[in-house]
Coordinates of C-alpha atoms in Angstrom, one line a residue:
Chain A
M1 CA -2.8 13.4 -11.4
N2 CA -5.4 15.0 -9.5
V3 CA -7.7 11.8 -8.0
F4 CA -11.2 13.0 -6.7
I5 CA -12.4 10.8 -3.5
T6 CA -16.2 11.4 -2.2
G7 CA -16.8 9.7 1.5
A8 CA -13.4 11.2 2.0
A9 CA -13.1 11.3 5.8
G10 CA -14.6 8.5 5.9
G11 CA -12.2 5.0 7.0
L12 CA -12.5 3.2 3.6
G13 CA -12.2 7.3 2.2
R14 CA -9.0 8.1 4.4
A15 CA -7.6 5.1 3.0
F16 CA -7.6 6.3 -0.5
A17 CA -7.0 9.4 0.1
V18 CA -3.6 8.0 2.7
E19 CA -2.6 5.6 -0.3
C20 CA -3.2 7.8 -2.9
A21 CA -1.2 11.0 -1.0
K22 CA 1.4 8.9 -0.9
R23 CA 1.3 8.3 -4.6
G24 CA 1.8 11.7 -4.8
H25 CA -1.5 12.7 -6.2
D26 CA -3.6 15.4 -5.6
L27 CA -6.2 15.7 -4.1
F28 CA -10.2 16.6 -3.9
L29 CA -12.1 15.4 -1.2
T30 CA -15.3 16.0 -0.3
D31 CA -17.6 14.5 2.5
I32 CA -20.5 15.3 4.1
D33 CA -18.7 15.9 7.8
N34 CA -16.5 18.9 6.9
K35 CA -14.7 18.6 10.3
R36 CA -13.0 15.3 9.8
L37 CA -12.3 16.4 6.3
D38 CA -10.0 19.1 7.9
S39 CA -8.8 16.8 10.4
I40 CA -7.6 14.3 7.0
K41 CA -6.8 17.7 4.9
N42 CA -4.0 18.5 7.6
G43 CA -3.1 14.9 8.3
L44 CA -2.3 14.5 4.5
L45 CA -0.6 17.2 4.2
R46 CA 1.9 17.5 7.4
R47 CA 2.3 13.5 5.6
C48 CA 2.7 13.8 1.9
D49 CA 4.1 16.8 -0.7
I50 CA 0.6 17.3 -2.6
K51 CA -1.7 19.4 -2.4
A52 CA -5.7 18.0 -1.0
V53 CA -8.9 20.3 -1.7
V54 CA -11.5 20.0 1.0
Y55 CA -15.1 20.6 0.0
P56 CA -18.0 19.7 2.3
C57 CA -21.4 19.0 0.8
D58 CA -24.3 16.7 0.5
I59 CA -23.9 15.0 -2.7
T60 CA -27.5 13.7 -2.4
Q61 CA -28.4 16.9 -3.5
D62 CA -27.7 18.1 -6.6
C63 CA -27.3 22.3 -6.1
A64 CA -25.3 21.2 -3.3
V65 CA -22.8 19.2 -5.9
K66 CA -22.8 21.9 -9.0
E67 CA -21.6 24.4 -6.8
M68 CA -18.9 22.1 -6.4
M69 CA -18.9 21.8 -9.5
A70 CA -17.9 24.9 -10.1
F71 CA -15.8 25.6 -7.3
T72 CA -13.4 23.0 -8.8
E73 CA -13.6 25.0 -12.5
K74 CA -13.3 27.9 -10.3
L75 CA -10.0 26.3 -9.1
D76 CA -9.4 25.6 -13.0
M77 CA -9.2 21.4 -11.5
R78 CA -9.2 19.0 -14.1
F79 CA -9.8 15.2 -12.6
D80 CA -7.9 11.5 -13.5
M81 CA -9.3 9.8 -11.2
L82 CA -13.1 9.1 -9.2
L83 CA -13.7 7.1 -6.3
N84 CA -16.9 7.5 -5.4
V85 CA -16.6 5.7 -2.0
A86 CA -19.4 7.9 -0.3
G87 CA -22.1 5.1 0.7
V88 CA -24.5 4.1 3.8
D89 CA -26.3 1.1 5.2
F90 CA -28.4 1.3 8.2
E91 CA -28.3 -2.6 9.9
G92 CA -32.2 -4.5 10.5
G93 CA -35.2 -5.5 8.4
F94 CA -36.9 -3.4 5.9
A95 CA -40.5 -3.3 7.5
A96 CA -38.5 -2.7 10.8
R97 CA -36.4 0.5 9.5
E98 CA -38.3 3.7 8.6
S99 CA -39.0 4.6 5.0
K100 CA -36.6 7.4 4.7
Q101 CA -33.9 5.4 5.7
I102 CA -34.5 2.9 3.2
I103 CA -34.9 5.7 0.5
D104 CA -31.4 7.4 1.8
I105 CA -30.0 4.2 0.8
V106 CA -30.8 4.6 -2.8
K107 CA -30.4 8.3 -3.1
L108 CA -27.0 8.2 -1.6
N109 CA -25.7 4.6 -2.6
V110 CA -27.6 4.7 -6.0
E111 CA -28.8 7.9 -7.0
A112 CA -25.7 10.6 -6.0
T113 CA -23.2 7.7 -6.9
L114 CA -24.6 8.8 -10.5
R115 CA -24.8 12.3 -10.4
M116 CA -20.7 12.5 -9.0
T117 CA -19.9 10.1 -11.5
H118 CA -21.4 11.8 -14.7
N119 CA -20.4 15.1 -13.3
V120 CA -16.4 14.2 -12.5
L121 CA -16.8 13.0 -15.6
A122 CA -17.8 16.3 -17.3
H123 CA -14.4 17.5 -15.5
R124 CA -12.1 15.1 -16.6
R125 CA -8.5 15.6 -17.6
R126 CA -8.7 15.5 -21.9
N127 CA -6.9 13.5 -24.0
L128 CA -5.5 11.4 -21.2
P129 CA -6.7 7.9 -19.3
F130 CA -9.4 8.5 -16.7
Y131 CA -10.2 6.1 -14.0
I132 CA -13.3 5.6 -11.7
V133 CA -14.0 3.2 -9.0
F134 CA -17.1 2.4 -8.2
V135 CA -17.2 0.8 -3.7
S136 CA -19.6 -2.7 -4.7
S137 CA -19.7 -4.7 -1.8
L138 CA -19.6 -8.8 -1.5
A139 CA -22.7 -8.5 -0.7
S140 CA -23.9 -7.9 -4.1
M141 CA -23.3 -10.9 -5.4
Y142 CA -26.2 -12.3 -3.2
P143 CA -30.0 -11.5 -2.6
V144 CA -29.1 -10.3 1.3
P145 CA -32.7 -10.9 3.0
L146 CA -32.0 -8.1 5.9
K147 CA -29.6 -5.8 4.2
A148 CA -31.7 -6.3 1.3
T149 CA -32.0 -2.5 0.1
Y150 CA -28.5 -2.1 0.4
A151 CA -27.0 -5.7 -2.1
A152 CA -29.3 -4.4 -4.2
S153 CA -27.4 -0.7 -4.0
K154 CA -24.6 -2.7 -4.3
R155 CA -25.6 -4.6 -7.2
F156 CA -26.7 -2.2 -8.9
L157 CA -23.6 -0.2 -9.2
L158 CA -21.6 -4.3 -9.6
D159 CA -23.9 -4.3 -12.9
F160 CA -23.2 -0.5 -13.9
S161 CA -19.9 0.0 -13.7
I162 CA -19.5 -3.3 -15.7
A163 CA -21.5 -1.7 -18.3
L164 CA -19.8 1.6 -18.0
G165 CA -16.8 0.4 -18.6
Q166 CA -17.0 -1.3 -21.8
E167 CA -19.5 1.6 -23.0
M168 CA -16.4 4.4 -22.4
K169 CA -13.4 2.0 -23.0
A170 CA -13.4 3.9 -26.4
Q171 CA -12.8 7.2 -24.3
N172 CA -10.2 5.6 -22.6
V173 CA -11.7 5.5 -19.7
S174 CA -11.0 2.4 -17.2
V175 CA -14.3 1.6 -14.8
L176 CA -13.7 -1.1 -11.8
S177 CA -16.2 -1.8 -8.6
L178 CA -14.5 -3.1 -5.7
C179 CA -16.5 -5.3 -3.8
P180 CA -15.1 -5.4 -0.2
G181 CA -16.4 -8.3 2.1
G182 CA -16.4 -6.2 5.9
L183 CA -14.3 -3.6 6.5
P184 CA -13.7 -2.4 9.8
T185 CA -14.5 1.8 9.0
T186 CA -17.0 2.4 11.7
E187 CA -18.0 1.4 15.3
Q188 CA -21.4 -0.1 13.8
A189 CA -18.9 -2.0 11.2
L190 CA -17.1 -3.6 13.4
N191 CA -19.6 -4.8 16.0
G192 CA -21.0 -6.7 13.1
I193 CA -18.6 -8.0 12.0
A194 CA -17.6 -9.4 16.0
A195 CA -21.0 -10.3 15.8
Q196 CA -20.5 -12.7 12.7
G197 CA -17.9 -14.5 14.6
F198 CA -15.5 -16.5 12.6
W199 CA -16.9 -15.9 9.4
G200 CA -16.9 -12.3 10.1
R201 CA -13.3 -12.0 11.0
A202 CA -12.2 -14.2 8.1
T203 CA -14.5 -12.0 5.5
T204 CA -13.0 -8.9 6.4
N205 CA -10.5 -7.1 4.5
R206 CA -7.7 -4.0 6.1
L207 CA -8.5 -0.7 4.5
E208 CA -4.8 0.4 3.7
T209 CA -4.2 -3.2 1.9
V210 CA -7.8 -2.8 0.1
A211 CA -7.1 0.5 -1.4
R212 CA -3.5 -0.3 -2.1
R213 CA -4.7 -3.0 -4.0
T214 CA -7.5 -1.5 -5.4
I215 CA -6.1 1.8 -6.7
A216 CA -2.9 -0.8 -8.5
R217 CA -6.1 -2.8 -9.8
V218 CA -7.8 0.5 -11.4
L219 CA -4.2 1.0 -13.3
K220 CA -4.3 -1.6 -15.1
G221 CA -7.7 -2.0 -15.8
K222 CA -8.9 -4.5 -14.3
R223 CA -12.5 -4.1 -13.9
I224 CA -13.6 -6.4 -10.6
Y225 CA -12.0 -6.7 -6.9
I226 CA -12.9 -8.6 -4.9
P227 CA -10.6 -8.5 -1.9
G228 CA -8.9 -11.7 0.1
V229 CA -9.5 -15.5 -1.4
L230 CA -12.6 -17.3 1.4
N231 CA -14.3 -13.5 -0.5
R232 CA -13.4 -14.4 -4.1
T233 CA -14.4 -18.2 -3.5
F234 CA -18.3 -17.5 -1.9
S235 CA -18.6 -14.7 -4.7
I236 CA -18.8 -18.2 -6.9
A237 CA -21.3 -19.4 -4.9
G238 CA -23.2 -16.2 -5.9
R239 CA -23.5 -17.0 -9.9
L240 CA -24.1 -21.4 -8.9
V241 CA -26.1 -21.2 -6.4
P242 CA -30.1 -20.6 -7.2
P243 CA -31.0 -16.9 -5.2
C244 CA -33.6 -18.7 -3.3
V245 CA -31.7 -21.0 -2.0
L246 CA -28.7 -18.6 -1.1
A247 CA -31.2 -15.7 0.6
R248 CA -32.7 -18.5 2.8
M249 CA -28.9 -19.5 4.0
L250 CA -28.0 -16.0 4.4
H251 CA -31.4 -15.0 5.6
G252 CA -30.6 -17.4 9.1
R253 CA -26.8 -15.9 9.2
W254 CA -27.9 -12.4 9.3
K255 CA -30.4 -12.8 11.4
K256 CA -27.9 -14.6 14.1
A257 CA -26.1 -12.1 13.7
Q258 CA -28.2 -9.0 13.5
A259 CA -29.8 -10.4 17.2
K260 CA -26.3 -10.9 18.9
W261 CA -25.3 -7.2 17.9
L262 CA -29.0 -4.9 17.6
S263 CA -29.5 -6.1 21.1
V264 CA -26.4 -5.4 22.3
Chain B
M1 CA -6.5 23.7 46.3
D2 CA -3.7 21.9 43.4
T3 CA -5.4 21.0 40.3
V4 CA -4.4 18.2 38.2
I5 CA -5.4 17.2 35.0
V6 CA -5.9 13.0 34.9
T7 CA -6.3 11.5 31.4
G8 CA -8.3 8.0 30.5
A9 CA -9.6 8.4 33.7
T10 CA -12.1 6.3 33.9
S11 CA -10.9 3.3 34.5
G12 CA -7.6 1.1 35.4
I13 CA -4.3 3.4 36.3
G14 CA -6.0 6.9 35.3
L15 CA -9.0 6.2 38.4
A16 CA -7.0 5.1 40.6
V17 CA -4.7 7.5 40.3
A18 CA -7.7 10.6 40.7
R19 CA -9.0 8.4 43.9
V20 CA -5.1 8.9 45.1
L21 CA -5.1 12.2 44.6
L22 CA -8.1 13.3 45.8
K23 CA -7.6 10.9 49.2
R24 CA -4.1 13.5 49.2
G25 CA -6.7 16.7 48.8
Y26 CA -5.9 18.1 45.2
R27 CA -8.7 18.9 42.8
V28 CA -8.8 16.5 39.8
L29 CA -9.9 16.9 36.2
G30 CA -10.6 13.6 34.8
V31 CA -10.5 13.1 31.3
G32 CA -12.1 10.0 29.7
R33 CA -13.5 8.6 26.4
C34 CA -17.0 8.1 27.0
E35 CA -19.6 10.3 28.8
K36 CA -21.7 7.4 30.6
N37 CA -17.8 6.3 31.5
C38 CA -16.9 9.8 32.8
K39 CA -20.2 10.8 34.5
T40 CA -20.0 7.2 36.1
A41 CA -16.7 7.6 37.5
E42 CA -16.6 11.0 38.6
S43 CA -20.1 10.8 40.5
E44 CA -18.2 7.0 42.2
L45 CA -15.6 9.7 43.6
E46 CA -18.0 12.0 44.5
K47 CA -19.7 9.3 46.7
E48 CA -15.9 7.6 47.6
Y49 CA -14.6 10.7 49.1
P50 CA -17.9 13.8 50.2
G51 CA -16.7 16.9 49.7
A52 CA -13.9 16.4 47.5
N53 CA -13.4 18.5 43.8
V54 CA -13.7 16.4 41.0
R55 CA -14.7 17.3 37.8
Y56 CA -14.9 14.9 34.2
Y57 CA -14.5 15.6 30.7
Y58 CA -15.5 12.9 27.8
G59 CA -14.0 13.5 24.3
D60 CA -11.7 10.7 22.1
L61 CA -7.6 12.4 21.9
M62 CA -6.8 10.1 19.4
Q63 CA -8.7 12.6 16.7
Q64 CA -5.9 16.3 17.4
R65 CA -9.4 18.6 17.2
E66 CA -11.0 17.2 20.1
V67 CA -7.6 17.3 22.0
K68 CA -8.3 21.2 21.4
R69 CA -12.0 21.3 22.6
L70 CA -11.0 19.2 25.2
S71 CA -7.7 21.9 25.8
E72 CA -10.2 24.6 25.7
A73 CA -13.0 23.3 28.3
L74 CA -10.3 22.2 30.7
R75 CA -8.4 26.3 30.1
R76 CA -11.7 27.9 30.9
D77 CA -12.4 25.4 34.0
I78 CA -8.6 25.9 35.6
N79 CA -9.0 29.6 34.8
E80 CA -12.0 30.3 36.6
H81 CA -12.0 27.2 39.7
C82 CA -7.4 27.9 40.0
E83 CA -6.7 31.1 38.8
G84 CA -4.7 29.7 35.6
K85 CA -2.5 26.9 37.9
L86 CA -2.2 23.7 37.2
Y87 CA -0.4 21.9 39.9
A88 CA -0.3 18.8 37.1
L89 CA -0.4 17.1 33.9
I90 CA -0.7 13.4 34.4
N91 CA -0.9 11.8 30.1
N92 CA -2.0 8.8 31.1
A93 CA -4.7 7.4 28.0
G94 CA -3.2 4.8 26.1
C95 CA -4.5 2.2 23.9
A96 CA -3.4 -1.2 22.7
R97 CA -4.7 -2.4 19.2
S98 CA -4.5 -5.5 17.2
W99 CA -4.7 -4.3 13.9
Y100 CA -3.6 -2.0 12.1
A101 CA -6.4 1.2 12.7
T102 CA -5.7 4.8 12.1
T103 CA -7.2 8.7 13.2
E104 CA -9.1 11.6 11.5
E105 CA -5.9 12.8 10.3
G106 CA -5.0 9.0 9.0
Y107 CA -2.0 8.8 11.9
E108 CA -1.4 4.8 13.1
Q109 CA -3.8 5.0 16.3
Q110 CA -1.8 3.8 19.5
F111 CA 1.0 6.9 18.1
A112 CA -1.2 9.1 17.9
L113 CA -2.9 8.2 21.4
N114 CA -0.2 7.4 23.6
H115 CA 2.4 9.7 22.5
L116 CA 1.0 12.9 20.3
A117 CA -1.8 13.1 22.3
G118 CA 0.1 14.0 25.1
F119 CA 2.1 16.1 23.0
L120 CA -0.5 18.4 22.1
L121 CA -2.5 18.7 25.8
A122 CA 0.8 19.5 26.9
H123 CA 1.0 22.0 24.7
Y124 CA -2.4 23.5 25.1
M125 CA -2.0 23.6 28.8
L126 CA 1.6 24.8 28.6
P127 CA 0.8 28.3 29.9
C128 CA -1.4 27.3 32.7
L129 CA 1.2 24.4 34.0
K130 CA 4.1 27.4 33.8
K131 CA 1.7 29.6 36.2
G132 CA 1.6 25.9 38.2
R133 CA 3.8 23.6 39.7
G134 CA 4.2 22.3 36.3
L135 CA 4.5 18.8 36.4
I136 CA 3.7 16.6 33.4
A137 CA 4.1 12.8 34.1
M138 CA 4.0 9.8 31.3
T139 CA 2.5 6.8 32.1
G140 CA 5.0 4.6 30.5
S141 CA 6.3 0.8 30.2
G142 CA 9.3 -1.3 30.9
S143 CA 8.4 -2.3 27.0
H144 CA 9.6 0.8 26.0
R145 CA 13.0 -1.7 25.9
H146 CA 14.7 -2.8 23.1
M147 CA 13.3 -0.9 20.3
K148 CA 14.4 2.0 18.7
V149 CA 11.6 4.7 16.8
R150 CA 11.3 3.7 13.1
W151 CA 11.9 7.5 11.1
D152 CA 11.3 5.8 8.1
D153 CA 8.0 4.7 8.9
I154 CA 6.7 6.4 12.8
M155 CA 3.8 5.2 11.5
F156 CA 4.9 1.0 10.8
E157 CA 2.7 1.3 7.9
K158 CA 4.6 -1.5 5.8
R159 CA 4.5 -4.9 7.8
Y160 CA 2.7 -3.0 10.6
H161 CA 2.9 -5.1 14.3
P162 CA 1.3 -3.6 17.3
L163 CA 3.4 -4.9 19.5
L164 CA 6.1 -2.8 17.7
A165 CA 4.1 -0.1 17.1
Y166 CA 3.2 -0.5 21.2
K167 CA 6.3 -0.6 22.2
Q168 CA 7.8 2.5 20.3
S169 CA 4.6 4.8 21.8
K170 CA 6.1 3.7 24.7
L171 CA 10.2 4.9 24.2
C172 CA 7.9 7.9 22.4
N173 CA 6.3 8.4 25.6
L174 CA 10.4 9.1 27.4
L175 CA 12.1 10.9 24.7
F176 CA 8.9 13.6 24.8
A177 CA 10.2 14.5 28.9
V178 CA 13.8 14.0 27.6
A179 CA 13.0 17.0 25.4
L180 CA 10.4 19.0 27.4
N181 CA 13.2 18.7 30.4
K182 CA 15.9 20.0 28.3
R183 CA 13.3 22.9 26.8
F184 CA 11.3 24.2 29.8
S185 CA 13.3 23.8 32.7
N186 CA 13.6 26.9 33.6
D187 CA 10.0 27.7 33.0
G188 CA 9.3 25.5 35.9
I189 CA 8.4 22.8 33.8
R190 CA 9.4 19.3 34.9
A191 CA 8.1 15.8 33.0
Y192 CA 8.6 12.4 34.3
V193 CA 7.7 9.1 32.7
V194 CA 5.9 6.7 35.0
D195 CA 6.7 2.7 34.7
P196 CA 3.4 0.9 36.5
G197 CA 5.0 -2.8 35.4
L198 CA 2.5 -5.3 34.7
V199 CA -1.0 -4.5 36.2
K200 CA -4.7 -5.5 36.2
T201 CA -6.0 -3.0 33.6
D202 CA -7.9 -3.4 30.3
I203 CA -6.2 -2.0 28.3
G204 CA -5.4 -5.2 26.3
F205 CA -9.3 -5.9 26.0
K206 CA -10.4 -2.5 24.1
D207 CA -10.8 -2.6 20.5
T208 CA -8.4 -5.6 20.0
G209 CA -8.7 -8.6 18.7
R210 CA -9.3 -12.0 20.3
L211 CA -5.9 -13.3 20.1
V212 CA -5.1 -10.5 21.8
R213 CA -7.6 -10.5 24.4
F214 CA -6.6 -13.9 25.7
V215 CA -3.0 -13.2 25.9
W216 CA -3.7 -9.5 28.1
S217 CA -6.5 -11.8 29.6
M218 CA -3.5 -14.3 31.0
R219 CA -0.9 -12.1 31.3
R220 CA -2.6 -9.7 33.7
R221 CA -3.2 -12.5 36.1
R222 CA 0.1 -11.3 37.2
G223 CA -0.1 -8.2 37.8
A224 CA -0.7 -5.7 40.1
M225 CA -4.0 -3.6 41.1
P226 CA -4.4 -0.1 39.5
Q227 CA -3.5 1.2 43.5
V228 CA -0.3 0.0 42.9
P229 CA 1.3 1.9 40.0
A230 CA -0.9 5.2 41.6
K231 CA 1.3 5.7 44.4
T232 CA 4.1 6.3 42.3
Y233 CA 2.4 9.5 40.5
A234 CA 1.3 11.0 43.8
F235 CA 5.2 10.3 44.9
L236 CA 6.0 12.3 42.4
L237 CA 2.8 15.5 42.9
D238 CA 3.5 15.5 46.2
A239 CA 7.5 15.4 46.8
E240 CA 10.5 16.9 45.0
P241 CA 12.2 14.0 43.4
P242 CA 15.9 14.8 43.1
E243 CA 17.2 16.4 39.8
G244 CA 18.0 14.3 36.7
G245 CA 14.9 11.8 37.8
L246 CA 13.0 10.4 34.4
Y247 CA 11.3 7.5 35.1
Y248 CA 10.2 5.7 38.1
R249 CA 8.8 2.5 38.9
Q250 CA 7.6 2.2 42.5
C251 CA 8.5 5.7 43.6
R252 CA 12.3 4.7 42.8
R253 CA 14.2 6.4 39.9
A254 CA 15.1 3.4 37.5
G255 CA 16.7 2.7 34.7
Y256 CA 15.2 2.7 31.3
S257 CA 16.6 2.1 27.8
S258 CA 20.5 3.7 26.3
R259 CA 18.0 4.9 23.3
V260 CA 16.5 7.1 25.3
T261 CA 19.1 9.8 24.0
E262 CA 18.6 13.9 23.8
K263 CA 19.5 13.5 20.0
D264 CA 16.4 11.5 19.3
A265 CA 14.4 13.6 21.8
D266 CA 14.8 16.3 20.0
R267 CA 14.0 14.6 16.8
L268 CA 10.8 13.2 17.7
F269 CA 9.8 16.5 18.9
E270 CA 10.4 18.2 15.6
L271 CA 8.5 15.3 14.4
S272 CA 6.3 15.7 16.2
E273 CA 5.2 19.4 15.8
H274 CA 5.2 19.1 12.1
L275 CA 2.4 15.7 12.3
T276 CA 0.3 18.3 15.3
G277 CA 0.6 21.2 13.2
V278 CA 2.0 23.3 16.3
V279 CA 5.0 24.9 17.1
F280 CA 5.5 24.0 21.5
G281 CA 4.1 26.2 23.8
K282 CA 4.0 29.4 21.2
E283 CA -0.2 30.1 21.2
T284 CA -1.5 30.3 18.5

């Protein structure tokens, strides 16, 4: 199987790359950070008997993505799986952020993800199943004040993935939306988890476990995966509790957490 | 002036070793992860020992490309200031973890920093070590005992146990020293491992969870100050220890696990070459 991974040099992307490599899948890895891409490529090739191609790319730029896809054509690569991992968040209130940061969240999390999905779908291996994973978030299940743009962008991915999965079912395409709680990927993420105290730790998922179970579920044709019993319980609240009540509750929680962590 | 590299030199044992060596007139090149901590350590040491020759370099030794970058900077420094001769390399940098975490290569972090980083740094500094005194010392731990290398899962990916992963990394320090002595003693290289004993450092507080921090806060109360094990490094650098010594504690030879065998040392050495993509001692 050839697996295409965006955001492959970050914590979750790397975990997915390692999981796919352990399963013997060949990889096409992209990220904006070329040094870290080379590092993960070296690590994978030294431990697993697979082929791994890396291509640094800013997937928010249409022409850059077109060049990347032309590169895959030169290698005669067709794909069986796409893992849309690349994403970004900038912590803090909407008005307190620069407008460029707000737009960048949408540009990467939504626009670039759609661009990659459309392009890689056109390069899928014919007559074989194709699998797509969208990395959404538990935050997609509610309106989240102080993470409003991020949560809304992940909500877009959740709804889009469910709709796309139904639309492309007849074409042998399986689509899964991964909705994790906190993931210990970057120092900022770890600080954010710590700032949330007990609930931060309780809703955090181990990257390697998430990667392994996500791949297993998308291969089985599952549509949504919410890691962790507590997170699944919280996701039910998203459907039962009125949105305005949820927004009020989450505002209180995030205000306390961000005050503690952003002031450090 | 003899030059010594000390990694993990911004706090704990590494900083204490830097102090002891500066007092004895060595030139110290300290390595730390964080630029701010490196600048603080450098200026503190310059204040404590006016006229001392100390310089700090910062970088994340967990990442192999950073080890390479730092090595290039250290070699430039050594070539410029001490005719390319390195008296000793002290691989002290280490970490403990509460949960499974990986480096940029996807390697488990304790194995990557506590063993592979020292392996790779020794490889890059080998030409300078051969020209100089050629001493390599590693900060080991008594916790290497009752542990064996998990050859089929050296990164502890299945059923991760952070303490066992730490113990394995400390066993790897001894195996690496055995392999170095076997391969490079004719080139004047001598490798040792120092058991610092229980020391009041912050290793259990850095990037660890609450349980590890709590346990470490209780354990370290009975620990010695870092100045105590620092004397053993100075002893190894100052004197010529008797042939055959490998593991030292409180300036004396100490016993170590019977699992430290030449066969396992060779196996780990070859695996480490493979995981770092180098042929040890061969310049590219």
